[in-house]
Amino acid sequence: MKVLYSTEAVATGGRTGSAATTDGNLKVDLVTAKELGGPGGAGTNPEQLFAAGYSACFLGALKFVAGREKVKIPDNTTVAAKVGIGQRDDGQGFGLDVSLTVTIPGFDREQAQDLAAKAHVVCPYSHLAKAGLDVAVAVA
């Protein structure tokens, strides 16, 4: 794959700490959700960040597909991503559960479903969820 854009973020403290991109454009305080044994409260968590990223990426894919088909989707089109975390059935760690809800005002259900299905093919987050990802893990 030819990489067109790359970014980097660094986390400190794990689920209760902070994370920031190396270019300084994003900095968030992290807090572990109460449901996972943390304090909850102010801050965000990896699942919220993933939900925000996936919903934005999927909406971009939806716009890409619509443009390819010469269809204009309204500016108030939304994609909601619901992300859950829990222990995997194999007992080896944790997994994510994701659902997307696409709302395209003014489109009939069949047309919206067709565009959403096509966006699910081109969205890199969807591809990752379906195909997996080879991750290079290095120790500095």
Tab-separated table of N, CA and C in Angstrom:
chain	number	residue	atom	x	y	z
A	1	MET	N	0.842	-1.181	0.000
A	1	MET	CA	0.000	0.000	0.000
A	1	MET	C	0.886	1.242	0.000
A	2	LYS	N	0.569	2.184	-0.847
A	2	LYS	CA	1.272	3.461	-0.861
A	2	LYS	C	0.598	4.373	0.173
A	3	VAL	N	1.331	4.772	1.196
A	3	VAL	CA	0.794	5.625	2.256
A	3	VAL	C	0.682	7.057	1.742
A	4	LEU	N	-0.510	7.646	1.849
A	4	LEU	CA	-0.756	9.018	1.400
A	4	LEU	C	-0.646	10.031	2.526
A	5	TYR	N	-0.874	9.593	3.748
A	5	TYR	CA	-0.804	10.472	4.913
A	5	TYR	C	-0.451	9.615	6.114
A	6	SER	N	0.307	10.173	7.020
A	6	SER	CA	0.697	9.458	8.222
A	6	SER	C	0.693	10.427	9.397
A	7	THR	N	0.333	9.948	10.566
A	7	THR	CA	0.376	10.753	11.776
A	7	THR	C	0.879	9.879	12.909
A	8	GLU	N	1.232	10.506	14.003
A	8	GLU	CA	1.735	9.759	15.151
A	8	GLU	C	1.196	10.377	16.426
A	9	ALA	N	0.825	9.527	17.363
A	9	ALA	CA	0.398	9.969	18.684
A	9	ALA	C	1.149	9.158	19.727
A	10	VAL	N	1.357	9.774	20.875
A	10	VAL	CA	2.058	9.127	21.972
A	10	VAL	C	1.175	9.188	23.211
A	11	ALA	N	1.016	8.043	23.872
A	11	ALA	CA	0.234	7.977	25.117
A	11	ALA	C	1.163	7.753	26.296
A	12	THR	N	0.807	8.338	27.413
A	12	THR	CA	1.528	8.167	28.668
A	12	THR	C	0.504	7.840	29.750
A	13	GLY	N	0.799	6.868	30.580
A	13	GLY	CA	-0.087	6.561	31.703
A	13	GLY	C	-1.164	5.549	31.392
A	14	GLY	N	-1.240	5.044	30.165
A	14	GLY	CA	-2.261	4.055	29.820
A	14	GLY	C	-3.645	4.665	29.749
A	15	ARG	N	-4.628	3.925	30.257
A	15	ARG	CA	-6.014	4.382	30.162
A	15	ARG	C	-6.313	5.574	31.065
A	16	THR	N	-5.485	5.818	32.043
A	16	THR	CA	-5.614	7.008	32.876
A	16	THR	C	-4.298	7.754	32.777
A	17	GLY	N	-4.258	8.704	31.864
A	17	GLY	CA	-3.036	9.450	31.569
A	17	GLY	C	-3.332	10.515	30.551
A	18	SER	N	-2.536	10.529	29.482
A	18	SER	CA	-2.763	11.510	28.419
A	18	SER	C	-2.249	10.948	27.105
A	19	ALA	N	-2.703	11.563	26.031
A	19	ALA	CA	-2.233	11.210	24.697
A	19	ALA	C	-2.204	12.479	23.871
A	20	ALA	N	-1.237	12.537	22.968
A	20	ALA	CA	-1.105	13.714	22.110
A	20	ALA	C	-0.453	13.313	20.798
A	21	THR	N	-0.822	14.025	19.738
A	21	THR	CA	-0.139	13.820	18.466
A	21	THR	C	1.185	14.565	18.516
A	22	THR	N	2.163	14.047	17.807
A	22	THR	CA	3.494	14.656	17.839
A	22	THR	C	3.530	16.016	17.152
A	23	ASP	N	2.518	16.325	16.327
A	23	ASP	CA	2.468	17.654	15.699
A	23	ASP	C	1.776	18.679	16.591
A	24	GLY	N	1.259	18.237	17.754
A	24	GLY	CA	0.633	19.151	18.703
A	24	GLY	C	-0.814	19.506	18.404
A	25	ASN	N	-1.407	18.944	17.373
A	25	ASN	CA	-2.776	19.295	17.007
A	25	ASN	C	-3.842	18.650	17.884
A	26	LEU	N	-3.500	17.587	18.603
A	26	LEU	CA	-4.465	16.904	19.459
A	26	LEU	C	-3.792	16.549	20.771
A	27	LYS	N	-4.458	16.893	21.872
A	27	LYS	CA	-3.982	16.497	23.192
A	27	LYS	C	-5.213	16.209	24.033
A	28	VAL	N	-5.254	15.007	24.604
A	28	VAL	CA	-6.411	14.628	25.415
A	28	VAL	C	-5.947	14.027	26.734
A	29	ASP	N	-6.740	14.311	27.774
A	29	ASP	CA	-6.565	13.643	29.048
A	29	ASP	C	-7.366	12.360	28.993
A	30	LEU	N	-6.770	11.280	29.451
A	30	LEU	CA	-7.415	9.970	29.415
A	30	LEU	C	-7.849	9.567	30.814
A	31	VAL	N	-9.017	8.942	30.891
A	31	VAL	CA	-9.513	8.428	32.157
A	31	VAL	C	-10.196	7.091	31.900
A	32	THR	N	-9.933	6.132	32.746
A	32	THR	CA	-10.551	4.816	32.619
A	32	THR	C	-12.010	4.896	33.048
A	33	ALA	N	-12.897	4.333	32.226
A	33	ALA	CA	-14.330	4.320	32.537
A	33	ALA	C	-14.586	3.542	33.829
A	34	LYS	N	-15.594	3.970	34.574
A	34	LYS	CA	-15.967	3.272	35.810
A	34	LYS	C	-16.270	1.806	35.550
A	35	GLU	N	-16.911	1.529	34.400
A	35	GLU	CA	-17.287	0.160	34.059
A	35	GLU	C	-16.073	-0.760	33.901
A	36	LEU	N	-14.907	-0.145	33.699
A	36	LEU	CA	-13.667	-0.915	33.549
A	36	LEU	C	-12.789	-0.820	34.797
A	37	GLY	N	-13.380	-0.331	35.886
A	37	GLY	CA	-12.662	-0.263	37.154
A	37	GLY	C	-11.940	1.043	37.410
A	38	GLY	N	-12.155	2.032	36.571
A	38	GLY	CA	-11.486	3.319	36.731
A	38	GLY	C	-12.350	4.333	37.446
A	39	PRO	N	-11.838	5.544	37.571
A	39	PRO	CA	-12.579	6.585	38.269
A	39	PRO	C	-13.683	7.236	37.434
A	40	GLY	N	-13.646	7.082	36.116
A	40	GLY	CA	-14.601	7.792	35.269
A	40	GLY	C	-14.364	9.286	35.389
A	41	GLY	N	-15.341	10.066	35.004
A	41	GLY	CA	-15.230	11.512	35.150
A	41	GLY	C	-14.627	12.187	33.931
A	42	ALA	N	-14.034	13.358	34.175
A	42	ALA	CA	-13.496	14.177	33.088
A	42	ALA	C	-12.366	13.452	32.368
A	43	GLY	N	-12.346	13.586	31.085
A	43	GLY	CA	-11.353	12.918	30.254
A	43	GLY	C	-12.049	12.022	29.258
A	44	THR	N	-11.290	11.446	28.388
A	44	THR	CA	-11.836	10.558	27.364
A	44	THR	C	-11.160	9.199	27.494
A	45	ASN	N	-11.555	8.273	26.642
A	45	ASN	CA	-10.943	6.943	26.677
A	45	ASN	C	-10.747	6.455	25.240
A	46	PRO	N	-9.967	5.393	25.067
A	46	PRO	CA	-9.686	4.916	23.716
A	46	PRO	C	-10.929	4.548	22.912
A	47	GLU	N	-11.960	4.029	23.569
A	47	GLU	CA	-13.177	3.654	22.836
A	47	GLU	C	-13.887	4.890	22.295
A	48	GLN	N	-13.906	5.975	23.066
A	48	GLN	CA	-14.514	7.217	22.586
A	48	GLN	C	-13.727	7.776	21.405
A	49	LEU	N	-12.407	7.719	21.499
A	49	LEU	CA	-11.580	8.205	20.393
A	49	LEU	C	-11.788	7.361	19.142
A	50	PHE	N	-11.886	6.050	19.316
A	50	PHE	CA	-12.130	5.164	18.176
A	50	PHE	C	-13.499	5.448	17.561
A	51	ALA	N	-14.522	5.645	18.400
A	51	ALA	CA	-15.870	5.947	17.904
A	51	ALA	C	-15.872	7.253	17.109
A	52	ALA	N	-15.194	8.267	17.611
A	52	ALA	CA	-15.133	9.549	16.908
A	52	ALA	C	-14.398	9.399	15.577
A	53	GLY	N	-13.279	8.690	15.590
A	53	GLY	CA	-12.507	8.493	14.366
A	53	GLY	C	-13.265	7.679	13.334
A	54	TYR	N	-13.897	6.590	13.794
A	54	TYR	CA	-14.617	5.719	12.863
A	54	TYR	C	-15.802	6.460	12.253
A	55	SER	N	-16.562	7.180	13.074
A	55	SER	CA	-17.736	7.875	12.531
A	55	SER	C	-17.322	8.932	11.506
A	56	ALA	N	-16.266	9.674	11.794
A	56	ALA	CA	-15.794	10.694	10.848
A	56	ALA	C	-15.263	10.060	9.566
A	57	CYS	N	-14.501	8.992	9.715
A	57	CYS	CA	-13.933	8.314	8.550
A	57	CYS	C	-15.039	7.713	7.674
A	58	PHE	N	-16.034	7.080	8.319
A	58	PHE	CA	-17.113	6.460	7.566
A	58	PHE	C	-17.930	7.519	6.824
A	59	LEU	N	-18.144	8.670	7.457
A	59	LEU	CA	-18.868	9.747	6.780
A	59	LEU	C	-18.065	10.247	5.579
A	60	GLY	N	-16.749	10.318	5.720
A	60	GLY	CA	-15.903	10.678	4.580
A	60	GLY	C	-16.028	9.663	3.456
A	61	ALA	N	-16.061	8.380	3.805
A	61	ALA	CA	-16.226	7.327	2.801
A	61	ALA	C	-17.595	7.429	2.134
A	62	LEU	N	-18.613	7.758	2.910
A	62	LEU	CA	-19.971	7.923	2.380
A	62	LEU	C	-20.000	9.067	1.363
A	63	LYS	N	-19.344	10.175	1.699
A	63	LYS	CA	-19.276	11.304	0.776
A	63	LYS	C	-18.496	10.930	-0.483
A	64	PHE	N	-17.421	10.168	-0.326
A	64	PHE	CA	-16.630	9.717	-1.464
A	64	PHE	C	-17.478	8.872	-2.409
A	65	VAL	N	-18.203	7.907	-1.845
A	65	VAL	CA	-19.045	7.015	-2.649
A	65	VAL	C	-20.153	7.811	-3.337
A	66	ALA	N	-20.782	8.713	-2.599
A	66	ALA	CA	-21.860	9.522	-3.174
A	66	ALA	C	-21.321	10.366	-4.331
A	67	GLY	N	-20.156	10.961	-4.156
A	67	GLY	CA	-19.549	11.760	-5.216
A	67	GLY	C	-19.239	10.937	-6.450
A	68	ARG	N	-18.763	9.719	-6.219
A	68	ARG	CA	-18.454	8.824	-7.336
A	68	ARG	C	-19.714	8.491	-8.123
A	69	GLU	N	-20.849	8.457	-7.421
A	69	GLU	CA	-22.126	8.142	-8.069
A	69	GLU	C	-22.897	9.393	-8.472
A	70	LYS	N	-22.251	10.546	-8.358
A	70	LYS	CA	-22.866	11.831	-8.719
A	70	LYS	C	-24.136	12.107	-7.918
A	71	VAL	N	-24.089	11.769	-6.627
A	71	VAL	CA	-25.207	11.988	-5.707
A	71	VAL	C	-24.734	12.959	-4.636
A	72	LYS	N	-25.527	13.954	-4.318
A	72	LYS	CA	-25.191	14.926	-3.273
A	72	LYS	C	-25.903	14.510	-1.990
A	73	ILE	N	-25.105	14.228	-0.961
A	73	ILE	CA	-25.749	13.943	0.320
A	73	ILE	C	-25.800	15.241	1.123
A	74	PRO	N	-26.849	15.421	1.921
A	74	PRO	CA	-27.010	16.676	2.661
A	74	PRO	C	-25.887	16.906	3.675
A	75	ASP	N	-25.631	18.186	3.974
A	75	ASP	CA	-24.594	18.548	4.942
A	75	ASP	C	-24.905	18.038	6.346
A	76	ASN	N	-26.190	17.801	6.640
A	76	ASN	CA	-26.559	17.327	7.984
A	76	ASN	C	-26.616	15.799	8.070
A	77	THR	N	-25.997	15.115	7.122
A	77	THR	CA	-25.860	13.660	7.187
A	77	THR	C	-24.962	13.318	8.369
A	78	THR	N	-25.319	12.258	9.099
A	78	THR	CA	-24.520	11.866	10.259
A	78	THR	C	-24.210	10.375	10.242
A	79	VAL	N	-23.122	10.040	10.898
A	79	VAL	CA	-22.780	8.654	11.180
A	79	VAL	C	-22.482	8.583	12.674
A	80	ALA	N	-23.208	7.739	13.377
A	80	ALA	CA	-22.966	7.509	14.799
A	80	ALA	C	-22.280	6.154	14.943
A	81	ALA	N	-21.177	6.134	15.643
A	81	ALA	CA	-20.450	4.887	15.894
A	81	ALA	C	-20.574	4.563	17.382
A	82	LYS	N	-21.075	3.394	17.678
A	82	LYS	CA	-21.172	2.916	19.057
A	82	LYS	C	-20.102	1.849	19.238
A	83	VAL	N	-19.216	2.058	20.198
A	83	VAL	CA	-18.096	1.147	20.425
A	83	VAL	C	-18.169	0.613	21.847
A	84	GLY	N	-18.166	-0.693	21.961
A	84	GLY	CA	-18.144	-1.346	23.267
A	84	GLY	C	-16.877	-2.159	23.416
A	85	ILE	N	-16.461	-2.372	24.654
A	85	ILE	CA	-15.277	-3.185	24.941
A	85	ILE	C	-15.660	-4.245	25.966
A	86	GLY	N	-15.091	-5.418	25.817
A	86	GLY	CA	-15.344	-6.493	26.773
A	86	GLY	C	-14.325	-7.597	26.609
A	87	GLN	N	-14.376	-8.556	27.509
A	87	GLN	CA	-13.462	-9.685	27.418
A	87	GLN	C	-13.863	-10.573	26.258
A	88	ARG	N	-12.849	-11.020	25.502
A	88	ARG	CA	-13.106	-11.912	24.383
A	88	ARG	C	-13.555	-13.271	24.893
A	89	ASP	N	-14.323	-13.957	24.064
A	89	ASP	CA	-14.815	-15.286	24.409
A	89	ASP	C	-13.691	-16.296	24.597
A	90	ASP	N	-12.538	-16.062	23.932
A	90	ASP	CA	-11.423	-17.006	24.063
A	90	ASP	C	-10.632	-16.802	25.359
A	91	GLY	N	-10.991	-15.765	26.133
A	91	GLY	CA	-10.335	-15.515	27.409
A	91	GLY	C	-8.931	-14.958	27.298
A	92	GLN	N	-8.495	-14.604	26.116
A	92	GLN	CA	-7.121	-14.164	25.895
A	92	GLN	C	-6.934	-12.645	25.938
A	93	GLY	N	-7.961	-11.920	26.211
A	93	GLY	CA	-7.814	-10.464	26.222
A	93	GLY	C	-9.146	-9.792	25.988
A	94	PHE	N	-9.086	-8.650	25.358
A	94	PHE	CA	-10.277	-7.829	25.162
A	94	PHE	C	-10.584	-7.652	23.684
A	95	GLY	N	-11.837	-7.370	23.390
A	95	GLY	CA	-12.278	-7.133	22.024
A	95	GLY	C	-13.226	-5.957	21.977
A	96	LEU	N	-13.478	-5.500	20.776
A	96	LEU	CA	-14.392	-4.378	20.567
A	96	LEU	C	-15.635	-4.849	19.827
A	97	ASP	N	-16.737	-4.199	20.128
A	97	ASP	CA	-18.016	-4.404	19.453
A	97	ASP	C	-18.396	-3.054	18.865
A	98	VAL	N	-18.650	-2.998	17.573
A	98	VAL	CA	-18.917	-1.720	16.912
A	98	VAL	C	-20.199	-1.796	16.101
A	99	SER	N	-21.004	-0.753	16.183
A	99	SER	CA	-22.163	-0.622	15.300
A	99	SER	C	-22.204	0.817	14.785
A	100	LEU	N	-22.594	0.950	13.527
A	100	LEU	CA	-22.701	2.254	12.891
A	100	LEU	C	-24.152	2.525	12.530
A	101	THR	N	-24.598	3.753	12.741
A	101	THR	CA	-25.929	4.178	12.326
A	101	THR	C	-25.768	5.379	11.401
A	102	VAL	N	-26.194	5.207	10.151
A	102	VAL	CA	-26.069	6.237	9.124
A	102	VAL	C	-27.424	6.907	8.952
A	103	THR	N	-27.431	8.238	9.012
A	103	THR	CA	-28.659	9.012	8.799
A	103	THR	C	-28.425	9.986	7.653
A	104	ILE	N	-29.150	9.763	6.557
A	104	ILE	CA	-29.049	10.647	5.397
A	104	ILE	C	-30.427	11.277	5.185
A	105	PRO	N	-30.638	12.481	5.715
A	105	PRO	CA	-31.945	13.134	5.590
A	105	PRO	C	-32.372	13.291	4.129
A	106	GLY	N	-33.636	12.978	3.876
A	106	GLY	CA	-34.198	13.140	2.542
A	106	GLY	C	-33.987	11.961	1.610
A	107	PHE	N	-33.222	10.965	2.035
A	107	PHE	CA	-32.995	9.783	1.209
A	107	PHE	C	-33.904	8.661	1.679
A	108	ASP	N	-34.419	7.873	0.721
A	108	ASP	CA	-35.211	6.718	1.142
A	108	ASP	C	-34.265	5.653	1.693
A	109	ARG	N	-34.822	4.747	2.472
A	109	ARG	CA	-34.041	3.737	3.187
A	109	ARG	C	-33.172	2.896	2.242
A	110	GLU	N	-33.736	2.498	1.103
A	110	GLU	CA	-33.011	1.647	0.159
A	110	GLU	C	-31.789	2.367	-0.404
A	111	GLN	N	-31.948	3.629	-0.782
A	111	GLN	CA	-30.835	4.390	-1.337
A	111	GLN	C	-29.762	4.631	-0.266
A	112	ALA	N	-30.191	4.948	0.952
A	112	ALA	CA	-29.237	5.161	2.051
A	112	ALA	C	-28.487	3.873	2.366
A	113	GLN	N	-29.188	2.738	2.372
A	113	GLN	CA	-28.534	1.457	2.653
A	113	GLN	C	-27.525	1.114	1.564
A	114	ASP	N	-27.851	1.407	0.322
A	114	ASP	CA	-26.926	1.135	-0.783
A	114	ASP	C	-25.647	1.954	-0.629
A	115	LEU	N	-25.784	3.246	-0.338
A	115	LEU	CA	-24.604	4.090	-0.153
A	115	LEU	C	-23.794	3.645	1.063
A	116	ALA	N	-24.477	3.300	2.159
A	116	ALA	CA	-23.777	2.855	3.369
A	116	ALA	C	-23.009	1.560	3.116
A	117	ALA	N	-23.606	0.636	2.370
A	117	ALA	CA	-22.925	-0.626	2.057
A	117	ALA	C	-21.672	-0.365	1.219
A	118	LYS	N	-21.767	0.549	0.281
A	118	LYS	CA	-20.613	0.875	-0.559
A	118	LYS	C	-19.542	1.615	0.250
A	119	ALA	N	-19.967	2.476	1.166
A	119	ALA	CA	-19.011	3.173	2.034
A	119	ALA	C	-18.288	2.177	2.938
A	120	HIS	N	-18.986	1.138	3.362
A	120	HIS	CA	-18.390	0.110	4.229
A	120	HIS	C	-17.268	-0.634	3.504
A	121	VAL	N	-17.315	-0.661	2.191
A	121	VAL	CA	-16.263	-1.299	1.391
A	121	VAL	C	-15.030	-0.392	1.303
A	122	VAL	N	-15.220	0.919	1.135
A	122	VAL	CA	-14.088	1.810	0.913
A	122	VAL	C	-13.512	2.414	2.193
A	123	CYS	N	-14.256	2.429	3.289
A	123	CYS	CA	-13.787	3.034	4.539
A	123	CYS	C	-12.622	2.224	5.117
A	124	PRO	N	-11.480	2.866	5.392
A	124	PRO	CA	-10.354	2.117	5.937
A	124	PRO	C	-10.613	1.535	7.323
A	125	TYR	N	-11.423	2.185	8.141
A	125	TYR	CA	-11.771	1.619	9.451
A	125	TYR	C	-12.591	0.342	9.258
A	126	SER	N	-13.518	0.364	8.320
A	126	SER	CA	-14.313	-0.832	8.046
A	126	SER	C	-13.424	-1.942	7.502
A	127	HIS	N	-12.490	-1.578	6.631
A	127	HIS	CA	-11.565	-2.583	6.094
A	127	HIS	C	-10.749	-3.200	7.224
A	128	LEU	N	-10.275	-2.366	8.129
A	128	LEU	CA	-9.529	-2.847	9.284
A	128	LEU	C	-10.369	-3.814	10.113
A	129	ALA	N	-11.621	-3.451	10.344
A	129	ALA	CA	-12.506	-4.297	11.158
A	129	ALA	C	-12.768	-5.646	10.488
A	130	LYS	N	-12.843	-5.653	9.158
A	130	LYS	CA	-13.146	-6.895	8.441
A	130	LYS	C	-11.903	-7.732	8.174
A	131	ALA	N	-10.811	-7.088	7.812
A	131	ALA	CA	-9.633	-7.814	7.333
A	131	ALA	C	-8.511	-7.925	8.350
A	132	GLY	N	-8.593	-7.137	9.409
A	132	GLY	CA	-7.487	-7.122	10.354
A	132	GLY	C	-6.379	-6.207	9.855
A	133	LEU	N	-5.289	-6.182	10.591
A	133	LEU	CA	-4.205	-5.265	10.272
A	133	LEU	C	-2.904	-5.870	10.771
A	134	ASP	N	-1.898	-5.844	9.925
A	134	ASP	CA	-0.574	-6.249	10.371
A	134	ASP	C	0.044	-5.050	11.076
A	135	VAL	N	0.409	-5.213	12.327
A	135	VAL	CA	0.970	-4.125	13.128
A	135	VAL	C	2.420	-4.456	13.447
A	136	ALA	N	3.308	-3.539	13.145
A	136	ALA	CA	4.715	-3.700	13.496
A	136	ALA	C	4.897	-3.193	14.921
A	137	VAL	N	5.296	-4.047	15.823
A	137	VAL	CA	5.539	-3.661	17.223
A	137	VAL	C	7.033	-3.674	17.457
A	138	ALA	N	7.585	-2.516	17.834
A	138	ALA	CA	9.014	-2.399	18.083
A	138	ALA	C	9.239	-1.861	19.488
A	139	VAL	N	10.344	-2.173	20.054
A	139	VAL	CA	10.726	-1.657	21.365
A	139	VAL	C	11.877	-0.677	21.156
A	140	ALA	N	11.709	0.534	21.699
A	140	ALA	CA	12.751	1.579	21.527
A	140	ALA	C	13.916	1.329	22.443
